[in-house]
Tab-separated table of C-alpha atoms in Angstrom:
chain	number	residue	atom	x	y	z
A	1	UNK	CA	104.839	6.190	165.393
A	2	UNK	CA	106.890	3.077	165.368
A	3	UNK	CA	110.495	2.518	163.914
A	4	UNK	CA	109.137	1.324	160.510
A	5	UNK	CA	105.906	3.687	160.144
A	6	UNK	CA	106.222	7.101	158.893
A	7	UNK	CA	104.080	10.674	159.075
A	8	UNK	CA	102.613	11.114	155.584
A	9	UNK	CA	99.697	13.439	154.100
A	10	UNK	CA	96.864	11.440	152.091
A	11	UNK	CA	94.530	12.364	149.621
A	12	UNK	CA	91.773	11.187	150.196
A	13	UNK	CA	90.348	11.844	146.889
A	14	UNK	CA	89.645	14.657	144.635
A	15	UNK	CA	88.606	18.006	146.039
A	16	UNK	CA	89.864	20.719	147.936
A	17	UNK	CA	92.237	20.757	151.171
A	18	UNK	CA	89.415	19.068	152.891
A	19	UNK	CA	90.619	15.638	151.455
A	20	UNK	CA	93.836	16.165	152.688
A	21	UNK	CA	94.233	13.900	156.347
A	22	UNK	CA	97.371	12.917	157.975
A	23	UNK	CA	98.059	9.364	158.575
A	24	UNK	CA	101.025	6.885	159.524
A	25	UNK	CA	101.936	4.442	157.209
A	26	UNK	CA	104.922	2.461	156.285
A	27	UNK	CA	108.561	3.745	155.588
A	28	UNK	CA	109.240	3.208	151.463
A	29	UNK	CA	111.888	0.231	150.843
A	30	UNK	CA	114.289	1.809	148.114
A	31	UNK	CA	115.159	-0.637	145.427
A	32	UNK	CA	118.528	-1.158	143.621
A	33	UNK	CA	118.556	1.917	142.017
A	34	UNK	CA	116.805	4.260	144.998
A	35	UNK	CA	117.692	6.450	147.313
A	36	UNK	CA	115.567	6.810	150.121
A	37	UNK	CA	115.438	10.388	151.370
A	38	UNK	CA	114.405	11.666	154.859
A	39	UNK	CA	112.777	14.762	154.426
A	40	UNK	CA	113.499	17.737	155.655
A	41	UNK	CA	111.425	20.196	153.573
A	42	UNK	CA	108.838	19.874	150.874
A	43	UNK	CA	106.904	21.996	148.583
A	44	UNK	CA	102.799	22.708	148.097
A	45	UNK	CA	102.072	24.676	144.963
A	46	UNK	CA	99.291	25.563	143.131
A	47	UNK	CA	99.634	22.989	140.572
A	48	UNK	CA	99.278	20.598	143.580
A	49	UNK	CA	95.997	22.262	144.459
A	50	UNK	CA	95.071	22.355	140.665
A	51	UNK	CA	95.514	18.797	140.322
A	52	UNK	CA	94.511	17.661	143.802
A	53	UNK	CA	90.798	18.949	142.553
A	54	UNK	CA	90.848	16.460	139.176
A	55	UNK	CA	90.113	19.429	136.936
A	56	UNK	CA	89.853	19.889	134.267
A	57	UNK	CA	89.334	16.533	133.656
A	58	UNK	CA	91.154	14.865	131.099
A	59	UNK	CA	93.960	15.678	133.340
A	60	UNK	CA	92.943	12.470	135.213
A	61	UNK	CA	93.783	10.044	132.421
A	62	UNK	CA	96.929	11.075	133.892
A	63	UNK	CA	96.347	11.620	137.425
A	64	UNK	CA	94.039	8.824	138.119
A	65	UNK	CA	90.700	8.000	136.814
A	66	UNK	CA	88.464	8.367	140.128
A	67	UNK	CA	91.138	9.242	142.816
A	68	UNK	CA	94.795	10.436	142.676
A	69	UNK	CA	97.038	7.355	141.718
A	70	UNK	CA	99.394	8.747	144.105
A	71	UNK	CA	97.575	9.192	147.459
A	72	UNK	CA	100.383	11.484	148.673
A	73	UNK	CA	100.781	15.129	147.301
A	74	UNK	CA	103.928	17.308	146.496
A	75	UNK	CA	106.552	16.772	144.068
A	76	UNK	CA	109.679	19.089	145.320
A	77	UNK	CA	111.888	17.638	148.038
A	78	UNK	CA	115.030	18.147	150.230
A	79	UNK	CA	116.425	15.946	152.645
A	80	UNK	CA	119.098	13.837	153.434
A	81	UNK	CA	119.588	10.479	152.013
A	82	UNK	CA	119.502	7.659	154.907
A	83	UNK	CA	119.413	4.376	152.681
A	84	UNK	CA	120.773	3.318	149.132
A	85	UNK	CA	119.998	0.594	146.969
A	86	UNK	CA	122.626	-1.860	145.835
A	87	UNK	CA	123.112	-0.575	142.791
A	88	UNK	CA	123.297	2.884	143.506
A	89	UNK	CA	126.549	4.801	142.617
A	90	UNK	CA	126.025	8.249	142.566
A	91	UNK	CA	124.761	9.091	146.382
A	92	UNK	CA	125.673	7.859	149.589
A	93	UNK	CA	124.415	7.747	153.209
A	94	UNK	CA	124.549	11.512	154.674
A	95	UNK	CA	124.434	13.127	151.597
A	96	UNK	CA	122.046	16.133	151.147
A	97	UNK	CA	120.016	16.426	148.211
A	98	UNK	CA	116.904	18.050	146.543
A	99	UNK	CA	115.048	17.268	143.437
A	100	UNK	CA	111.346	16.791	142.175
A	101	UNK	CA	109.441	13.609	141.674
A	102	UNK	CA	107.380	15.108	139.243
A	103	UNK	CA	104.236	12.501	138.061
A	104	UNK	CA	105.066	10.188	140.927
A	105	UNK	CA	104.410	12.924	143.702
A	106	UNK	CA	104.505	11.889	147.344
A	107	UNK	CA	106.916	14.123	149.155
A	108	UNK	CA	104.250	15.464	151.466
A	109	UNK	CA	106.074	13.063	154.196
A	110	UNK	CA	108.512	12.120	156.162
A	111	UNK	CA	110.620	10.005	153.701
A	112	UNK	CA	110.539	9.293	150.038
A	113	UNK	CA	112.313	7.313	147.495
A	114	UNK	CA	114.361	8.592	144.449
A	115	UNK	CA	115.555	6.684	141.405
A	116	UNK	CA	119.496	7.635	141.443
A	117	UNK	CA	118.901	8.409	137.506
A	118	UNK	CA	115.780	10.830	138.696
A	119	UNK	CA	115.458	14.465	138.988
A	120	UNK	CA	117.757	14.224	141.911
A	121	UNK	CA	120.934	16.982	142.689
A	122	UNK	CA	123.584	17.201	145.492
A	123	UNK	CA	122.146	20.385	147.340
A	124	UNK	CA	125.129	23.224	147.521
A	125	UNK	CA	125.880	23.978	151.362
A	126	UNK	CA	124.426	27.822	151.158
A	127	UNK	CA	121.067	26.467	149.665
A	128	UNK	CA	119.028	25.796	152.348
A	129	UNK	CA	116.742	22.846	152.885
A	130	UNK	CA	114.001	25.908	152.787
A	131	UNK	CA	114.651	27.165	149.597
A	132	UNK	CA	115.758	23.741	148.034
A	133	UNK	CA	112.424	22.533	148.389
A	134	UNK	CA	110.089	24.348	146.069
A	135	UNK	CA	113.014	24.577	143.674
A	136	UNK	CA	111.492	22.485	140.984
A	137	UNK	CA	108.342	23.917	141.159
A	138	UNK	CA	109.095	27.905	139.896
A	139	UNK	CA	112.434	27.886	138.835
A	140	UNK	CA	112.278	24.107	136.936
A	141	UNK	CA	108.976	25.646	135.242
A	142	UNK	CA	109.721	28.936	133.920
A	143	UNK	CA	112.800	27.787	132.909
A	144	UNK	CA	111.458	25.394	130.627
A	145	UNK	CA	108.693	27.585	129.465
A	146	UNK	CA	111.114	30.991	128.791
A	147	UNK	CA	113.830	28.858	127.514
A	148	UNK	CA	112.645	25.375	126.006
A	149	UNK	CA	109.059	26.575	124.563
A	150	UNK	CA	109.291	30.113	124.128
A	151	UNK	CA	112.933	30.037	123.313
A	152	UNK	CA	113.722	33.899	124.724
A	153	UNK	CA	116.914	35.892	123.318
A	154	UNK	CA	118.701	38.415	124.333
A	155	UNK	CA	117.100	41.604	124.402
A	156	UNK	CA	113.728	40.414	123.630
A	157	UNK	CA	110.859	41.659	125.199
A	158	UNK	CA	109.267	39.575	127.720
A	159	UNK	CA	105.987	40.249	129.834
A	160	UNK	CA	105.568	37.910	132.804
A	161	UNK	CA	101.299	37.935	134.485
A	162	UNK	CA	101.439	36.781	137.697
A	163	UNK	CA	104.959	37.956	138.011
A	164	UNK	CA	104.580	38.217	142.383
A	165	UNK	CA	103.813	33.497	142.347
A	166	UNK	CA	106.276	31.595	142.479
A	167	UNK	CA	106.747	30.833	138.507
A	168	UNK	CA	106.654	34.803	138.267
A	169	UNK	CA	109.664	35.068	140.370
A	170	UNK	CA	111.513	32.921	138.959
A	171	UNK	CA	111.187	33.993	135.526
A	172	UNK	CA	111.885	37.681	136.290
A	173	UNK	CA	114.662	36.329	137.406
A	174	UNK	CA	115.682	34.020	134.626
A	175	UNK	CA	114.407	36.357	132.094
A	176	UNK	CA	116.600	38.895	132.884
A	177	UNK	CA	119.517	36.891	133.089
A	178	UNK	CA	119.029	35.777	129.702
A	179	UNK	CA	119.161	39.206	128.779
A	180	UNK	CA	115.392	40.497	128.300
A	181	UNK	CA	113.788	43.298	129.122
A	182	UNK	CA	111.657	42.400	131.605
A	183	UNK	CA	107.733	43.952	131.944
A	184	UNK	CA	105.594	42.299	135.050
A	185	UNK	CA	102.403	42.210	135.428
A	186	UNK	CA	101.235	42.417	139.474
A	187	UNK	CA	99.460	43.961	142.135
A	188	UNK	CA	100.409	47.202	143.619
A	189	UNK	CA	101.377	45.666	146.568
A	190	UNK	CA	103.990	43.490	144.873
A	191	UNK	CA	105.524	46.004	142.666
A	192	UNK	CA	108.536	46.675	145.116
A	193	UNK	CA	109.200	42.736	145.478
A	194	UNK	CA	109.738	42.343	141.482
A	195	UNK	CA	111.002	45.377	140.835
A	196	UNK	CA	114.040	44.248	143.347
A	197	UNK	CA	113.985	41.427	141.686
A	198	UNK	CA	114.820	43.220	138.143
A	199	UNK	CA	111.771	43.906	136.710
A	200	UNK	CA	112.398	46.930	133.993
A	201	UNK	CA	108.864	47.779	134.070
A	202	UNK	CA	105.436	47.087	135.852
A	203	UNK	CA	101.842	46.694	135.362
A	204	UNK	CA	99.409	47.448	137.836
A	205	UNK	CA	96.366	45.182	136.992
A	206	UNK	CA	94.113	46.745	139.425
A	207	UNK	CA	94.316	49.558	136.828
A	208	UNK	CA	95.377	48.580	134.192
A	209	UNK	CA	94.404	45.858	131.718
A	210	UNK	CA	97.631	44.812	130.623
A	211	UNK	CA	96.357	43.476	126.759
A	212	UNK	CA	95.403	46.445	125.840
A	213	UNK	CA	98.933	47.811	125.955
A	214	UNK	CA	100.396	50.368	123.404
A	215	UNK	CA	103.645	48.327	123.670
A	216	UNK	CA	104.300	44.607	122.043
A	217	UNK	CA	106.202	42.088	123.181
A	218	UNK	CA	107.839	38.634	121.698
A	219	UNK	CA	106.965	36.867	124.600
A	220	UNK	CA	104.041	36.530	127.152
A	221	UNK	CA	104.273	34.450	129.818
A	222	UNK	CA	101.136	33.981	131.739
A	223	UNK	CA	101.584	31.824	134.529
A	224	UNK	CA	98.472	32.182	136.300
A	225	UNK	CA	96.666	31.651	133.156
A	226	UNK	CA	93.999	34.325	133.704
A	227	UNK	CA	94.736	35.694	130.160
A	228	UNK	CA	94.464	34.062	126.880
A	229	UNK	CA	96.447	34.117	123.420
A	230	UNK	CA	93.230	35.658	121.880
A	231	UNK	CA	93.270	38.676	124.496
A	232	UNK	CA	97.178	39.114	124.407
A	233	UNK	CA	97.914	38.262	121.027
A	234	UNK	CA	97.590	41.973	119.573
A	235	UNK	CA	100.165	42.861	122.097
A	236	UNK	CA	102.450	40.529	120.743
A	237	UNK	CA	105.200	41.322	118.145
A	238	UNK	CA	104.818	39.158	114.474
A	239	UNK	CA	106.348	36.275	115.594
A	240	UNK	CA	105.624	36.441	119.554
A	241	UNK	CA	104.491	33.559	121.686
A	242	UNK	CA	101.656	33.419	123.978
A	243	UNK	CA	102.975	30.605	126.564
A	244	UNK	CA	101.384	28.916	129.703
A	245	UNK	CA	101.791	26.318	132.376
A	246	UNK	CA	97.764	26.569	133.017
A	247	UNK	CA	96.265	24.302	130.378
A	248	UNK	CA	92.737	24.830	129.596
A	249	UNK	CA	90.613	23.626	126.574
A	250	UNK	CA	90.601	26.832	124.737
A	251	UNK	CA	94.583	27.471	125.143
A	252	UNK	CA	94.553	23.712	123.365
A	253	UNK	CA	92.356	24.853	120.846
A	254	UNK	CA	95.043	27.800	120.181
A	255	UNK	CA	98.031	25.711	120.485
A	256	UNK	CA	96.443	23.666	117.609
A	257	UNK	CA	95.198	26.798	115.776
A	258	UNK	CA	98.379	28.391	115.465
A	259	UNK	CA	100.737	25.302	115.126
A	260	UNK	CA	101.376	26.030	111.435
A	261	UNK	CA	103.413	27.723	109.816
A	262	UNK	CA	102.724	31.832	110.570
A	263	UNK	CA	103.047	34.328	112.768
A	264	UNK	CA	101.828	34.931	116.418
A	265	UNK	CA	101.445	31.174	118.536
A	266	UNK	CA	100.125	29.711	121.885
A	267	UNK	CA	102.424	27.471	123.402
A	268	UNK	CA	102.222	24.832	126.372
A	269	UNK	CA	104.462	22.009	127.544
A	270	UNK	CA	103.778	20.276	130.749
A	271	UNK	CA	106.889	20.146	132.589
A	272	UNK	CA	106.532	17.187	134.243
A	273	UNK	CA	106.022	14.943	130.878
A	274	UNK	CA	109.920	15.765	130.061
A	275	UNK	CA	112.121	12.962	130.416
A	276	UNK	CA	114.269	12.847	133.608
A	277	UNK	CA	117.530	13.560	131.575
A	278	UNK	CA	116.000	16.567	130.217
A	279	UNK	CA	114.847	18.142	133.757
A	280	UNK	CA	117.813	17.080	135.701
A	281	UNK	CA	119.622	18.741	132.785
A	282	UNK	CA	117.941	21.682	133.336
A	283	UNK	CA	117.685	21.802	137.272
A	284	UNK	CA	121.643	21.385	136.550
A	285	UNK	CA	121.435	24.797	134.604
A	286	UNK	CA	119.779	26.375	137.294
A	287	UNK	CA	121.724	25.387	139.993
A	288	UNK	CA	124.805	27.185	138.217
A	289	UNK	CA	122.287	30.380	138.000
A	290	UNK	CA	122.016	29.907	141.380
A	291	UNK	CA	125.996	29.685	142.337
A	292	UNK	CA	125.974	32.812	139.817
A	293	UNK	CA	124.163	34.953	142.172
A	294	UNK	CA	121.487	35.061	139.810
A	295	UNK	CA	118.419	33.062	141.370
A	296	UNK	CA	117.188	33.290	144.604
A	297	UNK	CA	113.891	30.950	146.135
A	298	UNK	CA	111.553	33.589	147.802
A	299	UNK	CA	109.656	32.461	150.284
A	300	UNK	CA	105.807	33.352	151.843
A	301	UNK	CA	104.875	30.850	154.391
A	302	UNK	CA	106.088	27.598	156.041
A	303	UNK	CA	103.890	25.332	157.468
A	304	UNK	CA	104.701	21.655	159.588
A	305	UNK	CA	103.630	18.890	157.774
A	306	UNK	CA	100.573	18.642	160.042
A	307	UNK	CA	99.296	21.724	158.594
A	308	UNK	CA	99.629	20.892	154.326
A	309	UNK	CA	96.109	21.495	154.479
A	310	UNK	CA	95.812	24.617	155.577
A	311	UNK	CA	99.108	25.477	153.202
A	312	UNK	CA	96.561	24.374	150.151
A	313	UNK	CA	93.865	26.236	151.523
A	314	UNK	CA	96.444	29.536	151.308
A	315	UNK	CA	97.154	28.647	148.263
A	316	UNK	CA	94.174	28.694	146.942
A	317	UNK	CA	93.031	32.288	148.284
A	318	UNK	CA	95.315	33.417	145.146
A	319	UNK	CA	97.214	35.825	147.346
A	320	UNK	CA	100.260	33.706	147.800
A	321	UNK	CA	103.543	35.671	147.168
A	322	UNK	CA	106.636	33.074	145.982
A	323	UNK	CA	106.471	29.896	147.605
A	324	UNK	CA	104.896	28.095	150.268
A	325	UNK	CA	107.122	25.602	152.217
A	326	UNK	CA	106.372	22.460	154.218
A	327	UNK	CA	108.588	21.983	156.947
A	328	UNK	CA	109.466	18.485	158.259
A	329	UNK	CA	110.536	18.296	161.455
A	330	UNK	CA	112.438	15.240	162.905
């Protein structure tokens, strides 16, 4: 690799982690406004393997039309910043950082650039580059969804499927700290992890079938998706929400449906279509969680860069258990 080339994982095109090849190409110039950030750890998620297969979709009007418009996957990054622009005010060289580039991606690598005005944060010195990484992926999320969309309360009760992923842990944890009781929905082998985490109560879906459940709640979050607001919605209270990261055409169709004025709604926002003022604003919030003692990045797997594809192909066996971390090295 020369001095001006750097390690990077393409996308080859849609499909699964079999499109995924590593390659050398050159070393981002930052602008006036950029920071250009050697990486030290990055994030693969299952939105990444979501949208690195182009389904559904109308999800490539946004993506790209016959192959990702941005070649290189992953969106949460921490590093160190090694170049500014000349117009940049807010970081200098040395400083460590972590953030998300949300619909610009590309932090599969060695080195990305950052607008300074992006979703960009000085990392704290006792959050590692590890648990930095995937940051924006479960935490940014379900803090959006429990806070922004479903708009949770104190003492409100809150169901969380897929509560064991990494948008599940996270919003155990955020849920409770807004003051919710807290009912997860997992796997018995999970039930320790998000009970530790403060779950009040648990759901074993491999025997039990969670929407047919005496109790109701004023909030489901399903962040795997595998639900729907016409299963869950006569567990919800009169005014509950049905909300979901995983947009498919009939959660639209229900989002629509119930959009005036009445009772019991489906709600979805994408995340990554909110303004960078907005999710820095947020990330800001959960950073001060974080000093709090209140959030904490669990971790499954690392893999090197070298290996991304292999981390989507884990991924995608569904069995994944908080995050999965790519690992830079030097």
């Amino acid at each position: 690799m020369g001095a001006d080339t750097m390690k990077a994982i393409i996308a080859e095109g849609y499909g699964n982690h079999d499109v995924l090849k590593l390659k050398n190409i050159a070393i981002p110039k930052p602008t006036e406004n950029e920071v250009l950030v050697k990486v030290h750890a990055c994030s693969a998620t299952r939105a990444d393997v979501m949208m690195l297969s182009g389904k559904p979709y109308f999800s490539r009007l946004f993506l790209g039309i016959r192959k990702p418009k941005y070649s290189i996957p992953g969106t949460g990054f921490a590093g160190e910043v090694v170049e500014v622009g000349s117009s940049v005010l807010k970081f200098t060289i040395g400083d460590a950082v972590f953030g998300e580039t949300t619909l610009g991606f590309s932090t599969n690598t060695e080195y990305v650039t950052v607008p300074e005005d992006g979703v960009i944060l000085h990392k704290p010195e006792n959050l590692s580059y590890a648990d930095a990484a995937p940051f924006c992926d479960g935490h940014l999320t379900s803090i959006n969804f429990l806070k922004e969309i479903g708009k949770i309360k104190p003492r409100q009760k809150v169901l969380i499927n897929g509560a064991s992923g990494s948008l599940g842990i996270a919003a155990v944890q955020l849920a409770k700290y807004f003051g919710a009781e807290v009912t997860t929905v997992c796997s018995t082998a999970n039930v320790r992890l998000v009970k530790s985490l403060g779950a009040d109560h648990t759901i074993d879906y491999t025997n039990n079938d969670f929407t047919k459940s005496e109790n109701r709640y004023d909030i489901i979050y399903d962040t795997i998706g595998s639900s729907s607001f016409r299963k869950s919605k006569r567990i919800l209270t009169n005014k509950g929400v049905y909300i979901s990261p995983v947009l498919k055409f009939s959660l639209l169709l229900q989002v629509i449906r119930t959009s005036i004025p009445g009772s019991r709604k489906a709600k979805f926002g994408a995340s990554g279509l909110k303004s960078k003022d907005e999710l820095r604003a947020l990330l800001s919030e959960l950073l001060e969680i974080f000093k709090s003692g209140k959030l904490k990045t669990v971790i499954d797997r690392q893999f090197p860069l070298e290996k991304v594809a292999h981390a989507h192909q884990y991924i995608a066996t569904g069995h994944k258990k908080g995050n999965v971390v790519i690992i830079v090295e030097s």
